[in-house]
Coordinates of C-alpha atoms in Angstrom, one line a residue:
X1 CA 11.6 0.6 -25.4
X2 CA 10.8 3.3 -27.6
X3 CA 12.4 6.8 -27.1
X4 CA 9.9 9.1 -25.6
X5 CA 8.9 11.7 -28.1
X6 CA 7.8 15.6 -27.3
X7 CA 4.2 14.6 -29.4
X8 CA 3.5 11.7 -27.0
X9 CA 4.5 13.9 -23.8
X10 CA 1.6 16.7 -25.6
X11 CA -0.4 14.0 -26.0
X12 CA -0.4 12.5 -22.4
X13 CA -0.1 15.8 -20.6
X14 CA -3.1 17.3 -22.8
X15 CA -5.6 14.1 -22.1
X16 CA -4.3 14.7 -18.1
X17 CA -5.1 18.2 -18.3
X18 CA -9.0 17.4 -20.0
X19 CA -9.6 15.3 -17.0
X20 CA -7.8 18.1 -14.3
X21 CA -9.3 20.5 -16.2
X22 CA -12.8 19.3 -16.2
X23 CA -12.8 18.3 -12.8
X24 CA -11.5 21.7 -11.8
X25 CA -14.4 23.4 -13.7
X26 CA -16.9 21.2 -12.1
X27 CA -15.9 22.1 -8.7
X28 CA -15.6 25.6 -9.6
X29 CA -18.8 26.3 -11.5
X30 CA -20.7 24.9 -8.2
X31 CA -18.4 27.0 -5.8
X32 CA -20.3 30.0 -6.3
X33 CA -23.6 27.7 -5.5
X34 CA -21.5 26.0 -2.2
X35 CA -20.4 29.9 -1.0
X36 CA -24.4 30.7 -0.8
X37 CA -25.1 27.7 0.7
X38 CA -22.9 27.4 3.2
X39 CA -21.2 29.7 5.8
X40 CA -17.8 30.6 5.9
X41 CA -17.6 28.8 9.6
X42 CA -18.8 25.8 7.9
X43 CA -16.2 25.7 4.9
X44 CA -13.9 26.4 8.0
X45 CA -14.7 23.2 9.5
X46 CA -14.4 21.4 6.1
X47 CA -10.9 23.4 5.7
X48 CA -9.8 21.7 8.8
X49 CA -11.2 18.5 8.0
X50 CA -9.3 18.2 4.5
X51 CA -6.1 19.5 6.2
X52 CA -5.9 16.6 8.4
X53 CA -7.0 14.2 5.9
X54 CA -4.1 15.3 3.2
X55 CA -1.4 15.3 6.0
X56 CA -2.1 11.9 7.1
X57 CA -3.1 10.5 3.5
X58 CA 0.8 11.5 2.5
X59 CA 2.2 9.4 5.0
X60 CA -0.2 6.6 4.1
X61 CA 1.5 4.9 1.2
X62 CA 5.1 5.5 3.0
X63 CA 5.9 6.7 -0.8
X64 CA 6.0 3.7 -1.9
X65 CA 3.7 4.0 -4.4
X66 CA 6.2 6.1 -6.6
X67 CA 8.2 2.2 -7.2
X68 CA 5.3 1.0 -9.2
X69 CA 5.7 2.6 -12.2
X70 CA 9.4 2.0 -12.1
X71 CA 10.3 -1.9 -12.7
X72 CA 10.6 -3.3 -16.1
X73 CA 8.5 -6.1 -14.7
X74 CA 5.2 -6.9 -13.5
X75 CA 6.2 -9.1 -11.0
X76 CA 8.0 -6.9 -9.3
X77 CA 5.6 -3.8 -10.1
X78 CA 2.8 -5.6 -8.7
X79 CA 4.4 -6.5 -4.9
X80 CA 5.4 -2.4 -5.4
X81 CA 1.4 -1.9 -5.3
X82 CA 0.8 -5.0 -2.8
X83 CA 3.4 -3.4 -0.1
X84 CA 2.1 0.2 -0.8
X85 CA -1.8 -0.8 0.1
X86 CA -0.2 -2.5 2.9
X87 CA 1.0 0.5 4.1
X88 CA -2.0 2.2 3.8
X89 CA -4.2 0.1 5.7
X90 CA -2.1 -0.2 8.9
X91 CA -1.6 3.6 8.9
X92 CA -6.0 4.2 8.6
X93 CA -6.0 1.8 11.7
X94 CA -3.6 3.7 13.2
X95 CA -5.1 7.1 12.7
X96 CA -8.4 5.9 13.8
X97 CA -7.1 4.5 17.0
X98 CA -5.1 8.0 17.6
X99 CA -7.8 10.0 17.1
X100 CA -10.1 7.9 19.6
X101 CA -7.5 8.2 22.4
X102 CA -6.6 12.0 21.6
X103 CA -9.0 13.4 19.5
X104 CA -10.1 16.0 22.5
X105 CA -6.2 16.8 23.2
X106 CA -5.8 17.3 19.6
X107 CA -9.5 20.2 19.5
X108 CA -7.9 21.9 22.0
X109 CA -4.7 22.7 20.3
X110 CA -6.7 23.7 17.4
X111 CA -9.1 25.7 18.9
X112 CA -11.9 23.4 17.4
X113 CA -14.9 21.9 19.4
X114 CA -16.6 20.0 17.0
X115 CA -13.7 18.4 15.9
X116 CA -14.7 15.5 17.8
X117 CA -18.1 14.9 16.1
X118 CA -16.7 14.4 12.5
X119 CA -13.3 12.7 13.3
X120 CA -14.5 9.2 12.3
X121 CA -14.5 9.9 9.3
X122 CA -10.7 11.0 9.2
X123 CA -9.2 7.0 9.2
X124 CA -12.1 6.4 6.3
X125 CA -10.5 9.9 4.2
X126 CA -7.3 8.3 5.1
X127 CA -7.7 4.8 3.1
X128 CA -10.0 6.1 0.2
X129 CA -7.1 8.8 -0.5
X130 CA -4.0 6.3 -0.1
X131 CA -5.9 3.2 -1.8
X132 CA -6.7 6.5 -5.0
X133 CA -3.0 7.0 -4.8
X134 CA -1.7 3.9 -5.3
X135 CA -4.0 1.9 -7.9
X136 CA -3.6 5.7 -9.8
X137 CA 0.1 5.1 -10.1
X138 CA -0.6 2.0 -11.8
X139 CA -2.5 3.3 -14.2
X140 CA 0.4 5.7 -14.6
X141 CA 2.5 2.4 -15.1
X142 CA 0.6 1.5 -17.7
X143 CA -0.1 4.4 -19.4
X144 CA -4.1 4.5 -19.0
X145 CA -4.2 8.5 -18.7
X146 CA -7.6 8.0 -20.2
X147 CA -8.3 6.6 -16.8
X148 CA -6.9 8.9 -14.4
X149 CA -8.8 11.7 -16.2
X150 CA -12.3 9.9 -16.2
X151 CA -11.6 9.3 -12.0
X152 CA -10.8 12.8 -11.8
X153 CA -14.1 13.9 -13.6
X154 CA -16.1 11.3 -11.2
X155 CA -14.6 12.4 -8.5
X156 CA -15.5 16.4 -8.9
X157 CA -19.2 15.3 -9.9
X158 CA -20.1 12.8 -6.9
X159 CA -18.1 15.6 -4.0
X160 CA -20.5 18.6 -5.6
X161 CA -23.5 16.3 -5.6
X162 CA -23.5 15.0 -2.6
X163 CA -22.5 18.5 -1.1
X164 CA -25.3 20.7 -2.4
X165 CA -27.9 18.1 -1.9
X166 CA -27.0 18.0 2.1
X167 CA -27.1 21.5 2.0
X168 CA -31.2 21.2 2.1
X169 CA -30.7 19.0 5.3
X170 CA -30.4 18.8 9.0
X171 CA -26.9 17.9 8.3
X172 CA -25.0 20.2 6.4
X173 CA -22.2 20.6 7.8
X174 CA -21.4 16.4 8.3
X175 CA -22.9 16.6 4.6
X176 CA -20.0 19.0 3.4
X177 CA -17.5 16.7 4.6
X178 CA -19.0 13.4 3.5
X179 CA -18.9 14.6 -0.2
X180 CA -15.6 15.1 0.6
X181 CA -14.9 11.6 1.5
X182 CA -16.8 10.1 -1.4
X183 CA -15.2 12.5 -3.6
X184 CA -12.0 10.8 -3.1
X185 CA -13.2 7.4 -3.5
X186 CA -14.9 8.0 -5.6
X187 CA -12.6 6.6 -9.4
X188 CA -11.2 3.8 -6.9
X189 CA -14.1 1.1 -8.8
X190 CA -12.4 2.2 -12.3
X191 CA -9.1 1.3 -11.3
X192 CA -10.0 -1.9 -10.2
X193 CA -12.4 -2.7 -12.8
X194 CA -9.1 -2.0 -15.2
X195 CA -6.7 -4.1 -12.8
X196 CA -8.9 -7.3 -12.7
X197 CA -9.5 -7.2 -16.8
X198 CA -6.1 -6.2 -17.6
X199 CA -3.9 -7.1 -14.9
X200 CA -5.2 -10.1 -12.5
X201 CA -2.8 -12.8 -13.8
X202 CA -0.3 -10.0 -12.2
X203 CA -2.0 -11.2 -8.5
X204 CA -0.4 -14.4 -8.8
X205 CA 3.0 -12.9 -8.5
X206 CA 2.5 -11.6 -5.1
X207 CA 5.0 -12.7 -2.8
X208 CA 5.7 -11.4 0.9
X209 CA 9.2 -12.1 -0.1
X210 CA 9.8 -9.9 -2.8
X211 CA 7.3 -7.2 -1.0
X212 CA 9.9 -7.5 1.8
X213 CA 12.9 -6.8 -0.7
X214 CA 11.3 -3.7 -2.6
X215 CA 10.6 -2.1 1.5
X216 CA 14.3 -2.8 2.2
X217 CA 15.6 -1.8 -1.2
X218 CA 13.9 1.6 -1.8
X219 CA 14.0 2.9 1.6
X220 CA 15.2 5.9 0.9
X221 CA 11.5 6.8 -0.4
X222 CA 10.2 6.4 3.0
X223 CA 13.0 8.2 4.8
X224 CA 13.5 10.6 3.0
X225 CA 10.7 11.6 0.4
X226 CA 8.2 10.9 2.7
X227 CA 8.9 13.5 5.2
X228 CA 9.4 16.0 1.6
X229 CA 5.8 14.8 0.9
X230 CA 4.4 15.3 4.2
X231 CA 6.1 18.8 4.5
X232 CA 4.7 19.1 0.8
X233 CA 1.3 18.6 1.9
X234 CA 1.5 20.3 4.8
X235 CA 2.8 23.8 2.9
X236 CA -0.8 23.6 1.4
X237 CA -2.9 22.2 4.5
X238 CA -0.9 24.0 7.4
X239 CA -2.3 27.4 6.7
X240 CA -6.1 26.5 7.1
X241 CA -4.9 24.7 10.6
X242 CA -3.0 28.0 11.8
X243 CA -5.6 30.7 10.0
X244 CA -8.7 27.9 12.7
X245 CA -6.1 28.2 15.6
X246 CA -5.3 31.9 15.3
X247 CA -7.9 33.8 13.9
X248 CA -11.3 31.3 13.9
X249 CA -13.1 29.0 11.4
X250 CA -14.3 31.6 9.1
X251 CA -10.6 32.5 7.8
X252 CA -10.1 28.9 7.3
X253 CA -13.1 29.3 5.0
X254 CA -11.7 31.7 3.3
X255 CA -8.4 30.2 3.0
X256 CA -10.1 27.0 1.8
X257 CA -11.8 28.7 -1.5
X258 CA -8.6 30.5 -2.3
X259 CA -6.9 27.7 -2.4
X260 CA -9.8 25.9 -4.4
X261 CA -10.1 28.6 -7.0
X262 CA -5.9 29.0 -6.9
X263 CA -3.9 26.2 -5.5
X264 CA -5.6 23.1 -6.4
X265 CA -5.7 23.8 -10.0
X266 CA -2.2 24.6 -10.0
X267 CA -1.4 21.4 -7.6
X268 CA -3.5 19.2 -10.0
X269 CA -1.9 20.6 -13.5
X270 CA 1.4 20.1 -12.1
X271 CA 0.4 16.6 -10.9
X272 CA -1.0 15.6 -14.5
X273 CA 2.5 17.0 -15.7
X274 CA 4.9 15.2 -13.8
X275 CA 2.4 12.0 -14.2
X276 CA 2.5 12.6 -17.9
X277 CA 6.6 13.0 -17.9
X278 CA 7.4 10.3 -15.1
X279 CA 8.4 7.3 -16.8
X280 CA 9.7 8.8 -19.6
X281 CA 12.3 10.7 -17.4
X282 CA 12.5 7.2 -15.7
X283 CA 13.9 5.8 -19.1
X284 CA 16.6 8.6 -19.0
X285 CA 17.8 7.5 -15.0
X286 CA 21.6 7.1 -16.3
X287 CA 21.3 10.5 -18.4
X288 CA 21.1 13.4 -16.0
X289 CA 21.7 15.8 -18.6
X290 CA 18.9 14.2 -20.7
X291 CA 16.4 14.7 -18.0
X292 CA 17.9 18.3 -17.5
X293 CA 16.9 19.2 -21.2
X294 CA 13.7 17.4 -21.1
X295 CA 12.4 19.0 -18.4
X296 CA 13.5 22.2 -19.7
X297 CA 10.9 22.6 -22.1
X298 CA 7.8 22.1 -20.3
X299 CA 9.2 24.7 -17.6
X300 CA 10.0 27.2 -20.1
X301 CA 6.7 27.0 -22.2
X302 CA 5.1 27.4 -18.8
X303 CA 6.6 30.6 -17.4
X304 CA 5.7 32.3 -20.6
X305 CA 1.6 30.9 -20.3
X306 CA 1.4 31.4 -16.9
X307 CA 3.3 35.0 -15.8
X308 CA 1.5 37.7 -16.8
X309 CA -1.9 36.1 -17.2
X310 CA -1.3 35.1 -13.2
X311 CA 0.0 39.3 -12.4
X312 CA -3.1 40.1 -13.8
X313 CA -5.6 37.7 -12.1
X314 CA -3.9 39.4 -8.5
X315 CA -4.6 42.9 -9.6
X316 CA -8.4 42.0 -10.1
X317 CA -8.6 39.1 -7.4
X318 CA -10.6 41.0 -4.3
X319 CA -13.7 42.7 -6.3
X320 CA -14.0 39.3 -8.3
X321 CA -14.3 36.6 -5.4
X322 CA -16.7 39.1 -4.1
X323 CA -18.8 39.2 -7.4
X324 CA -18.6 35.5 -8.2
X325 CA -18.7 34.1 -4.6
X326 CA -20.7 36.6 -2.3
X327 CA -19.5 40.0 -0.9
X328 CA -19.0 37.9 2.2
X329 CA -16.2 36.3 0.4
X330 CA -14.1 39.2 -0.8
X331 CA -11.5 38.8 2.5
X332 CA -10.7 35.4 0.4
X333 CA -9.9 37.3 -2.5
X334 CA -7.4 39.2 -0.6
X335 CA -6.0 35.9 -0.2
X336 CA -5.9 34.6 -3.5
X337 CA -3.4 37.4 -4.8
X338 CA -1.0 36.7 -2.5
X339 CA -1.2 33.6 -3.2
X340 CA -1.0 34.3 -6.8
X341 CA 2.8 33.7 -6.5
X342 CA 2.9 30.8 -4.8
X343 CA 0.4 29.6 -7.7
X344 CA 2.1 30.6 -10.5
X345 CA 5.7 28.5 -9.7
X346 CA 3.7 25.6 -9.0
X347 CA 2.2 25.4 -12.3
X348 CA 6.0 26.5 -13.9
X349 CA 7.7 23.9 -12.3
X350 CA 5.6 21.3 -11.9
X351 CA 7.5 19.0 -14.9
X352 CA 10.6 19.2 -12.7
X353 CA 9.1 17.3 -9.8
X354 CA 9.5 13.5 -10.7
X355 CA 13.3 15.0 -10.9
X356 CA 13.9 14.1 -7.2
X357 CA 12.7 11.1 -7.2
X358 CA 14.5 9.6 -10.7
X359 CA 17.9 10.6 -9.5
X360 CA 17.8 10.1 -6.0
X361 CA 17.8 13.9 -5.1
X362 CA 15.8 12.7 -1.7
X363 CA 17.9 14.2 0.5
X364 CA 17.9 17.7 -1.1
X365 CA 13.9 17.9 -1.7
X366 CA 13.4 17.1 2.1
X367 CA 15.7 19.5 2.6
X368 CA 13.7 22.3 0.6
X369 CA 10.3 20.9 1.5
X370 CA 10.8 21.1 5.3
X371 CA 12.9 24.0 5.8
X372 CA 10.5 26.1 3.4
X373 CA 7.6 24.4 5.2
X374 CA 9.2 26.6 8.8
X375 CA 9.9 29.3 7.1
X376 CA 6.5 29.5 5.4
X377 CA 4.8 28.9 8.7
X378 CA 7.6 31.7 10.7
X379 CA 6.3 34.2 8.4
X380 CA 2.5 33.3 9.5
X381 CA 3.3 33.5 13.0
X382 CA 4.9 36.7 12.7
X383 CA 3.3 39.0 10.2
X384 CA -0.2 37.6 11.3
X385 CA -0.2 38.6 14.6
X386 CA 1.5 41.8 13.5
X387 CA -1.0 43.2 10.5
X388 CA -3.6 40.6 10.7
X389 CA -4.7 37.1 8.4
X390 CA -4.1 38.4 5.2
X391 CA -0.4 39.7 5.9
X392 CA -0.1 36.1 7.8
X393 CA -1.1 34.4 4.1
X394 CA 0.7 36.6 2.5
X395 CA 3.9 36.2 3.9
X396 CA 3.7 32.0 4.1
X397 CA 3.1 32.6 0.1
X398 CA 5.5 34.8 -0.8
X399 CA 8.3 32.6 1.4
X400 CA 6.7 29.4 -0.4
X401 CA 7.0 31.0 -3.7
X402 CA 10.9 32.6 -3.5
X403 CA 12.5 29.0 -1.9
X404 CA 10.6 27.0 -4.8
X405 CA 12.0 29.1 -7.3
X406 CA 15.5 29.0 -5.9
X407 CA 15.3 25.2 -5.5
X408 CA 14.0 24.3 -9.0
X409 CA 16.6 26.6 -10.2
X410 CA 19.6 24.8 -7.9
X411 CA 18.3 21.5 -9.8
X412 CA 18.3 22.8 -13.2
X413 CA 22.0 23.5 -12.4
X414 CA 22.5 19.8 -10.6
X415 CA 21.2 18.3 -14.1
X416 CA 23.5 20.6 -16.5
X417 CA 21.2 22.8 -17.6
X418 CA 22.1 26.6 -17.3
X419 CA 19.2 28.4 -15.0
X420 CA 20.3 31.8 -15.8
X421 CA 18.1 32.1 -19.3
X422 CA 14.8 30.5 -17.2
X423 CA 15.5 33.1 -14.3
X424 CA 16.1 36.3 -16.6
X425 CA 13.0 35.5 -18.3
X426 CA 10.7 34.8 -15.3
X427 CA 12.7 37.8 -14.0
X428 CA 11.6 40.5 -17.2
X429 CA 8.3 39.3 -17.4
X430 CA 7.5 39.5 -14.1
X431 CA 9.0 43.3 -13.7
X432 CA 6.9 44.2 -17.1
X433 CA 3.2 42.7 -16.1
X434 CA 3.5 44.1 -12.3
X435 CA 4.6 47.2 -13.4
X436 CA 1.6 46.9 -16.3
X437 CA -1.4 46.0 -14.1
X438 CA -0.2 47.5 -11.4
X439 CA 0.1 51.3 -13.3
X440 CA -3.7 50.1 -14.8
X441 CA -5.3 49.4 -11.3
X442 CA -3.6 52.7 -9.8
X443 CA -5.3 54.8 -13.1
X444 CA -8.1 53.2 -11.7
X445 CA -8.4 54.5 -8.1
X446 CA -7.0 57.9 -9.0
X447 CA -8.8 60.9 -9.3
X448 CA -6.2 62.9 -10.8
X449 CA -7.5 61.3 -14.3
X450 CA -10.8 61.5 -15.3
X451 CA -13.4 60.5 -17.8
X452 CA -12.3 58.6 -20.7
X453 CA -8.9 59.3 -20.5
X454 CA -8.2 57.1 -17.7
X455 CA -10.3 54.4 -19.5
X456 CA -8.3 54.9 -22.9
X457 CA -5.2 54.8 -20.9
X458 CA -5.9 51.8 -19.2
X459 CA -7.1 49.9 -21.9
X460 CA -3.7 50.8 -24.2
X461 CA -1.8 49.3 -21.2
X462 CA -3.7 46.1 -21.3
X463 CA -3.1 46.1 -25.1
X464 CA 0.7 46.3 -24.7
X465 CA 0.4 43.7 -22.1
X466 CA -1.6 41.4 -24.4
X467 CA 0.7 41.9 -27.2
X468 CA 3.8 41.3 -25.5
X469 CA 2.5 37.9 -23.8
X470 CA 1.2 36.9 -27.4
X471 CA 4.9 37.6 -28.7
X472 CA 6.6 36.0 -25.6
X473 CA 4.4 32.8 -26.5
X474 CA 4.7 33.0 -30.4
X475 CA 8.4 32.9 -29.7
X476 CA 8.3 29.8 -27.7
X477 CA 6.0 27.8 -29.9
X478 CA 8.8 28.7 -32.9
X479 CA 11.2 26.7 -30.3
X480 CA 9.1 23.9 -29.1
X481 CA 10.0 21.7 -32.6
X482 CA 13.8 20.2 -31.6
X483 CA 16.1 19.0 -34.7
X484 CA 16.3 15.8 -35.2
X485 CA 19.8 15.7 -34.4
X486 CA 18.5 17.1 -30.8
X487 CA 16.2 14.0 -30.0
X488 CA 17.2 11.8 -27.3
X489 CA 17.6 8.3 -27.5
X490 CA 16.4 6.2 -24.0
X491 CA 18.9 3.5 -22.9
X492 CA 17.1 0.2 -23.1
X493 CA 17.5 -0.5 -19.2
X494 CA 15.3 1.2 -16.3
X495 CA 15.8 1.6 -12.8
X496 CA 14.7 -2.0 -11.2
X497 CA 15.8 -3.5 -8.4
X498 CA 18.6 -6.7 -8.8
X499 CA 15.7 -9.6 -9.9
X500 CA 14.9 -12.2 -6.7
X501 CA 13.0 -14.7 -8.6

């Protein structure tokens, strides 16, 4: 197998991130549209709606679907897929037989009466997200990032469609969810289109058998990385569900474009990394310390892009929303720079995550993922209450954001790579752009100052904060390039489980 080289990770991440990014503009450029359309109560209900669909949708696939890309073989690669979709279609069933027995127990704990109306189309969310999950894995397998990107772009274009078209109807608010739905099965036809002209002679592999030994043989995925990824998925979900319970629908609304116009871009770029890195750090399994300085790179590079550009996006984050979105929506700019935090160690880290997974660090991620997942969600419950829904969002962010900085840290250290550089650099640069922006917004509300003095001042320290980042990320592009000497070299075996045929 060839050696994985840092211009084919650029390459792969960079034709991920065309398709992320695309999609993300798509879904942003028609926000503003979707905010004047609909109601804050409305994007409330669609909040809740996508909550419960992402919860159950990561316990669909039982994890499994992180084995496909991992045999040498296609035999074996292929029952990986087979046993995944199995799992996914048992556990729709399931949620759509829940949901009719309890689906007025479960409106009552959430404080949401029309809960009821839409929740048949929760099992439906549930397959088109796991069935996504699992054929874009093998894809990933095989390398067809062309792919993913093109599903990414179709599915931002048919959920904005459909969604401002049934804003004209008598049913809007069904409408809003409905793109949602589509929107996520939407890039399911390409898959399969690819599978049966690429991969069909793969079908006749299939055997229950071997299914039956790749369940029993990666079971730690499902015990163990599956509650990570539903604590994962709650961290991002759980807040709409709490901001419905506690403070009503339109908070959830709120929360919901915050998170669209901060959170899922981060999510998806971090996704498109670790996608982009996955097998490569695969071919390194037996190399621990290879992995370490592999995923080094990206996570450096990406606390210098990301810092201060992300320090300064929070100082401005309030009278923005309410200029792009609606002066109804500034409250959700409040809540996109707290959650600037939380946003910004998402995107640095994102390279590491595949980490856990490689080298069975299972254990440890469930670990991190539930226990910041309670802390998160103590720190709602308290400060909420307390000083109302933006300290509640506040707090859950900044918990979210300290924990996955220590943990990514710990794992740099587990892999033999020294965190202490990483941390005093996220640590400088940090202290610098707050103390920066946060000097330029107070010139701003003072008095004291006046005339073009303030302005002159303001705009030297947006200068000095410009020209540092640009000599921060000068400095890192210098040390992108390794020596030759440097490369690493992949062993020719993989992880694969002993061969039953």
């Amino acid at each position: 197998m060839k050696a994985p080289s840092v211009k084919g990770l650029v390459r792969s991440v960079a034709v991920l991130a065309s398709g992320t990014f695309a999609s993300q503009v798509i879904l942003l450029a028609t926000a503003p549209l979707l905010t004047r359309l609909y109601n804050p109560d409305q994007f409330g209900l669609l909040a809740a709606y996508m909550a419960i669909v992402t919860i159950l949708g990561a316990i669909a696939t039982l994890r499994y679907e992180l084995v496909i890309p991992l045999p040498r073989h296609d035999g074996m690669a292929v029952n990986a897929l087979a046993l995944t979709m199995a799992c996914v279609i048992a556990t729709a069933l399931l949620c759509g037989l829940a949901l009719l027995a309890a689906g007025d127990w479960l409106a009552n704990v959430l404080n949401m009466p029309d809960l009821p109306a839409v929740s048949w189309l929760v099992p439906f969310g549930v397959l088109s997200m796991g069935t996504y999950t699992a054929f874009n894995n093998w894809a990933v397998r095989r390398r067809s990032f062309g792919t993913i990107a093109r599903t990414k772009l179709t599915q931002s274009v048919s959920q904005t469609a459909i969604q401002i078209g049934s804003a004209f109807t008598p049913f809007a608010t069904l409408g809003l969810l409905f793109g949602n739905l589509l929107g996520q099965s939407a890039g399911i036809s390409s898959f399969l289109r690819e599978f049966r002209r690429d991969d069909r002679s793969t079908l006749r592999l299939l055997s229950w058998r071997r299914a039956w030994f790749l369940a029993r043989h990666y079971w730690h995925f499902p015990v163990f990385s599956l509650p990570a990824s539903v604590a994962f998925s709650a961290s991002q979900q759980a807040p709409a569900l709490v901001m419905f319970a506690l403070f009503g629908p339109s908070t959830a609304g709120f929360y919901l474009l915050a998170q669209r116009v901060g959170m899922m871009p981060a999510t998806l770029l971090g996704t498109a990394m670790s996608q982009s890195i996955y097998r490569n750090l695969a071919d390194q399994k037996k190399q621990p310390d290879a992995i370490g300085r592999a995923v080094a790179v990206p996570v450096r590079v990406m606390s210098n892009l990301i810092i201060g550009p992300a320090i300064g996006a929070a100082a401005i984050a309030p009278p923005l929303i309410g200029l792009v979105f609606g002066h109804d929506w500034v409250e959700a700019g409040q809540y996109l720079r707290w959650m600037t935090p939380w946003v910004a160690v998402t995107i640095t880290f994102g390279a590491m995550t595949p980490v856990v997974s490689i080298l069975g660090l299972q254990k440890m991620g469930l670990v991190f993922q539930l226990g910041s997942l309670l802390l998160g969600l103590a720190a709602m419950y308290i400060a909420g209450p307390l000083w109302g829904p933006v300290a509640a969002i506040a707090g859950f962010s900044l918990v979210k954001a300290l924990c996955i900085i220590l943990y990514r840290l710990h794992m740099f250290h587990l892999v033999g790579v020294s965190p202490r550089p990483i941390a005093l650099s996220m640590l400088w640069q940090s202290a610098f752009f707050i103390a920066t922006f946060g000097l330029a917004a107070a010139l701003l509300e003072t008095s004291i100052i006046e005339g073009a003095l303030r302005w002159v001042m303001v705009s030297l320290l947006c200068l000095s904060a410009a020209g540092v980042y640009v000599a921060i990320n000068l400095r890192s592009i210098a040390q992108l390039s390794p020596a030759p000497s440097q490369r690493i070299s992949a062993p020719r075996n993989i992880v694969e489980p002993e061969r039953i045929d």
